[in-house]
């Protein structure tokens, strides 16, 4: 059994109880939730180290339960990916993000929002027209929307390349997420026209420790610099980690040191407070 925190166990038990009350399979419950659009996105601020300002946010989806609690994505994204429900879910997330942030993005042209794209979506590129249509309708510049996919999304290089080319042509920046945790080869980075690299939290955790992983961190950073990628370090929790990343020339940071993922209103307030000029 995977050890879960108390909070997580309560959520999990709640979810199981709710699903069994509905006499639905987990897949049926997810399908119904998609039909009812029972999802919200929270926004985790991304900070630019040079200025200390909030440069934007990563959109992180949550399944809203009838009692007002939220199920975290790790508990339903894998199921959505296995059952093909990820496609309508990605569309919902896109629409939600655009609805939530359009007016903010129009007002703040230097702000961006990053959306997570599942591996199968990255391979098919099916979501791109949905995204374009939503942005056009809202008058938001595609350059303000970054797309994040993990290494598994880039494994089928030819399929991924077609999506990347199309997305970049539209104006989106593409980031490789959780970098270092997958099985991708370094040649993937040289082969594909990517824009940004997100250093996985496990590497940030290792900074300043004796862990073998810590040896790899400066190499990831210098390689990303060499490839002219923007770099975002994830899961930054301590001032010492921040100091190291700043010294190493990492441009963007994201983590609980600055803020957890916030509901829309709280994120907008965070952005305003942080960027007061
Ligand atoms: P991710 O893309 O790596 O997102 C970062 C996760 O780390 C988020 O968890 C975030 O809340 C958490 N995190 C951020 N900073 C810290 C920190 O300083 N300390 C700690 N301990 N954790 C931190 P979350 O929101 O539960 O999301 C989990 C994963 O679910 C995401 O990992 C992403 O792979 C997936 N996901 C989230 N939203 C979407 C979505 O809209 N579509 C798809 N396909 N996947 C999504
Ligand atoms: Ca991500
Ligand atoms: Ca990540
Ligand atoms: Ca992750």
XYZ file of C-alpha atoms and ligand atoms in Angstrom:
326
model
C 0.000 0.000 0.000
C 1.137 3.532 -0.750
C 1.323 5.528 2.509
C -1.095 8.431 2.264
C -1.334 11.509 4.474
C -4.363 11.696 6.790
C -5.963 14.405 4.645
C -5.454 12.364 1.508
C -6.945 9.249 3.158
C -10.063 11.190 4.160
C -10.453 12.463 0.597
C -9.903 8.979 -0.809
C -12.411 7.375 1.572
C -14.881 10.170 0.829
C -14.464 9.576 -2.883
C -14.976 5.823 -2.536
C -18.072 6.322 -0.368
C -19.509 8.839 -2.814
C -18.825 6.637 -5.847
C -20.399 3.571 -4.225
C -23.474 5.608 -3.207
C -23.927 6.583 -6.837
C -23.654 2.898 -7.842
C -21.092 3.968 -10.394
C -17.749 2.582 -11.379
C -14.881 5.046 -10.933
C -14.932 5.494 -14.697
C -18.692 6.129 -14.648
C -18.278 8.658 -11.841
C -15.554 10.483 -13.758
C -17.651 10.450 -16.901
C -20.599 11.945 -15.020
C -18.340 14.575 -13.456
C -17.105 15.590 -16.895
C -20.667 15.821 -18.148
C -21.491 18.051 -15.170
C -18.254 20.034 -15.562
C -17.472 19.380 -11.906
C -13.886 20.591 -12.145
C -12.059 23.733 -11.172
C -8.516 24.810 -11.781
C -6.321 26.231 -9.068
C -3.390 28.426 -9.968
C 0.103 28.093 -8.563
C 2.087 31.342 -8.936
C 5.321 31.260 -10.952
C 7.873 33.802 -9.716
C 10.580 35.461 -11.773
C 13.691 35.406 -9.586
C 15.313 38.529 -11.050
C 12.368 40.774 -10.169
C 10.537 38.820 -7.476
C 7.365 39.429 -9.444
C 4.690 36.910 -10.319
C 5.222 36.010 -13.974
C 2.136 33.855 -14.241
C 0.752 30.564 -13.020
C 0.398 26.868 -13.652
C -3.202 25.684 -13.888
C -3.811 22.566 -11.780
C -7.139 20.775 -12.099
C -9.236 19.574 -9.136
C -12.404 17.471 -9.092
C -15.013 19.244 -6.997
C -17.075 16.939 -4.791
C -20.707 17.564 -3.818
C -19.542 18.410 -0.262
C -17.271 21.167 -1.589
C -14.007 19.268 -1.101
C -11.539 18.718 -3.910
C -10.008 15.514 -5.243
C -6.396 16.085 -6.357
C -5.453 15.266 -9.953
C -3.116 12.379 -9.136
C -6.251 10.478 -8.061
C -8.125 10.767 -11.372
C -5.795 11.860 -14.204
C -4.299 8.340 -14.567
C -7.836 6.885 -14.807
C -8.790 9.572 -17.338
C -5.722 8.685 -19.382
C -6.503 4.954 -19.329
C -10.126 5.419 -20.368
C -9.860 8.137 -22.997
C -11.749 10.543 -20.734
C -8.648 12.740 -20.683
C -9.680 14.260 -24.008
C -12.921 15.884 -22.795
C -11.178 16.690 -19.511
C -8.371 18.573 -21.277
C -11.008 20.509 -23.209
C -12.770 21.400 -19.945
C -9.495 22.562 -18.373
C -8.702 24.719 -21.414
C -12.131 26.343 -21.333
C -11.965 26.851 -17.569
C -8.538 28.503 -17.700
C -9.590 30.823 -20.514
C -12.850 31.736 -18.750
C -10.995 32.343 -15.462
C -8.035 34.337 -16.710
C -8.984 36.011 -20.009
C -9.566 39.474 -18.560
C -6.409 39.274 -16.435
C -4.313 38.089 -19.395
C -5.667 40.856 -21.625
C -4.761 43.443 -18.968
C -1.313 41.965 -18.256
C 0.332 41.098 -21.582
C 3.543 39.872 -19.923
C 1.683 37.296 -17.819
C 1.447 33.668 -18.878
C -0.483 30.596 -17.793
C 0.826 27.044 -18.187
C -1.580 24.207 -18.960
C -0.681 20.539 -18.424
C -1.137 18.400 -21.517
C -1.369 14.628 -21.110
C 0.894 12.381 -23.174
C -1.854 11.113 -25.485
C -3.080 14.659 -26.132
C 0.481 15.710 -26.883
C 0.735 12.910 -29.414
C -2.571 13.608 -31.127
C -2.533 17.405 -30.955
C -6.308 17.133 -30.893
C -6.667 19.867 -28.258
C -4.954 22.569 -30.321
C -7.961 23.755 -32.353
C -10.011 23.783 -29.114
C -7.397 25.991 -27.475
C -7.082 28.300 -30.492
C -10.820 28.765 -30.713
C -11.120 29.522 -26.987
C -8.280 32.066 -27.094
C -9.572 33.762 -30.218
C -13.041 34.019 -28.692
C -11.590 35.607 -25.545
C -9.111 37.886 -27.288
C -6.113 36.359 -25.493
C -2.707 36.117 -27.207
C -1.555 32.477 -27.659
C 1.947 33.578 -26.569
C 0.479 33.922 -23.067
C -0.358 30.220 -22.891
C 2.456 27.739 -22.289
C 1.931 24.018 -22.670
C 3.598 21.530 -20.318
C 4.024 17.857 -21.076
C 6.099 15.219 -19.320
C 8.751 13.232 -21.098
C 6.251 10.477 -21.923
C 4.440 13.006 -24.119
C 7.540 13.358 -26.274
C 8.487 9.677 -26.528
C 6.832 9.247 -29.911
C 9.085 11.894 -31.425
C 7.326 12.191 -34.769
C 3.869 12.569 -33.293
C 5.120 15.030 -30.683
C 7.003 17.057 -33.253
C 3.874 17.612 -35.338
C 2.033 18.901 -32.254
C 4.969 21.045 -31.110
C 5.403 22.605 -34.556
C 1.719 23.412 -34.771
C 1.590 24.775 -31.216
C 4.690 26.931 -31.642
C 3.401 28.233 -34.957
C 0.285 29.332 -33.106
C 2.542 31.128 -30.599
C 2.610 28.796 -27.592
C 5.762 27.984 -25.651
C 6.331 24.288 -24.925
C 7.850 23.095 -21.665
C 9.131 19.649 -20.776
C 7.653 18.897 -17.343
C 9.126 16.874 -14.446
C 12.443 16.861 -16.256
C 14.786 14.100 -15.166
C 12.151 11.688 -13.855
C 11.285 9.912 -17.095
C 13.220 7.724 -19.450
C 13.869 10.206 -22.196
C 17.279 10.481 -23.720
C 19.132 13.756 -23.817
C 18.913 13.640 -27.599
C 15.184 14.270 -27.223
C 16.022 17.739 -25.961
C 18.246 18.476 -28.920
C 15.839 16.944 -31.411
C 12.646 18.716 -30.435
C 12.131 22.491 -30.630
C 11.190 23.057 -26.994
C 11.146 26.387 -25.155
C 11.323 25.598 -21.473
C 12.386 22.931 -19.031
C 10.842 22.362 -15.627
C 13.271 20.863 -13.133
C 11.375 18.245 -11.158
C 10.840 18.745 -7.438
C 12.912 15.643 -6.627
C 16.012 17.471 -7.920
C 15.146 20.685 -6.098
C 14.682 18.605 -2.915
C 18.212 17.266 -3.350
C 19.849 20.706 -3.443
C 22.259 21.099 -0.545
C 21.970 17.462 0.518
C 24.432 14.609 0.107
C 22.008 12.766 -2.188
C 23.466 11.561 -5.470
C 20.713 13.464 -7.278
C 22.177 16.772 -6.128
C 25.209 16.196 -8.355
C 22.964 16.199 -11.424
C 21.269 19.545 -10.757
C 24.018 21.902 -12.025
C 24.347 19.743 -15.143
C 20.640 19.982 -15.937
C 20.815 23.745 -15.504
C 23.893 24.269 -17.667
C 22.496 21.984 -20.347
C 19.220 23.919 -20.367
C 21.158 27.171 -20.613
C 23.181 25.765 -23.505
C 19.985 24.856 -25.327
C 18.593 28.350 -24.574
C 15.613 26.948 -22.697
C 13.762 28.975 -20.135
C 14.105 27.135 -16.824
C 11.438 26.750 -14.154
C 12.373 25.030 -10.889
C 9.419 23.260 -9.259
C 8.680 22.485 -5.638
C 10.912 25.186 -4.151
C 10.280 25.101 -0.409
C 13.306 26.724 1.255
C 15.243 29.986 1.023
C 18.453 27.940 0.638
C 17.049 26.240 -2.471
C 16.067 29.637 -3.843
C 19.548 31.068 -3.195
C 21.138 28.143 -5.025
C 18.798 28.439 -8.016
C 19.314 32.197 -8.234
C 23.086 31.735 -8.165
C 22.813 29.077 -10.885
C 20.918 31.469 -13.145
C 17.502 29.799 -13.021
C 14.897 32.264 -14.264
C 11.614 31.051 -12.776
C 10.648 29.311 -9.549
C 7.446 27.745 -8.304
C 6.759 26.182 -4.935
C 5.319 26.431 -1.464
C 8.020 28.959 -0.480
C 5.986 31.434 -2.544
C 2.530 29.920 -2.627
C 0.533 26.731 -2.970
C -1.897 26.439 -5.864
C -4.684 28.942 -5.158
C -8.364 29.223 -6.106
C -8.893 31.861 -8.812
C -9.799 34.821 -6.567
C -6.888 34.191 -4.215
C -4.497 33.896 -7.145
C -5.674 37.197 -8.639
C -5.132 38.857 -5.238
C -1.673 37.277 -4.947
C -0.727 38.522 -8.410
C -1.865 42.071 -7.665
C -0.109 42.240 -4.294
C 3.119 40.793 -5.669
C 3.249 43.000 -8.771
C 2.375 46.369 -7.245
C 4.616 48.876 -8.953
P 2.877 18.681 -11.858
O 2.538 19.179 -13.206
O 4.281 18.280 -11.603
O 2.391 19.803 -10.826
C 3.088 20.138 -9.657
C 2.461 19.478 -8.445
O 3.294 19.715 -7.324
C 1.115 20.069 -8.072
O 0.349 19.049 -7.485
C 1.489 21.122 -7.049
O 0.420 21.467 -6.198
C 2.600 20.427 -6.309
N 3.544 21.369 -5.707
C 3.892 22.576 -6.183
N 4.810 23.170 -5.393
C 5.064 22.312 -4.383
C 5.936 22.356 -3.233
O 6.673 23.317 -3.002
N 5.945 21.271 -2.418
C 5.150 20.186 -2.651
N 5.228 19.163 -1.801
N 4.313 20.113 -3.723
C 4.267 21.156 -4.575
P -1.143 18.717 -7.963
O -1.895 19.992 -8.171
O -1.698 17.725 -7.004
O -0.945 18.059 -9.383
C -0.370 16.793 -9.522
C -0.152 16.414 -10.954
O -1.389 16.231 -11.651
C 0.579 17.499 -11.757
O 1.956 17.410 -11.492
C 0.215 17.108 -13.179
O 1.053 16.074 -13.644
C -1.193 16.562 -13.021
N -2.157 17.588 -13.434
C -2.619 18.656 -12.748
N -3.499 19.366 -13.470
C -3.588 18.745 -14.678
C -4.341 19.011 -15.877
O -5.105 19.980 -15.993
N -4.167 18.131 -16.909
C -3.315 17.070 -16.831
N -3.193 16.263 -17.908
N -2.585 16.799 -15.721
C -2.724 17.626 -14.655
Ca 3.095 20.564 -14.698
Ca 5.945 19.136 -12.839
Ca 4.607 15.871 -11.450
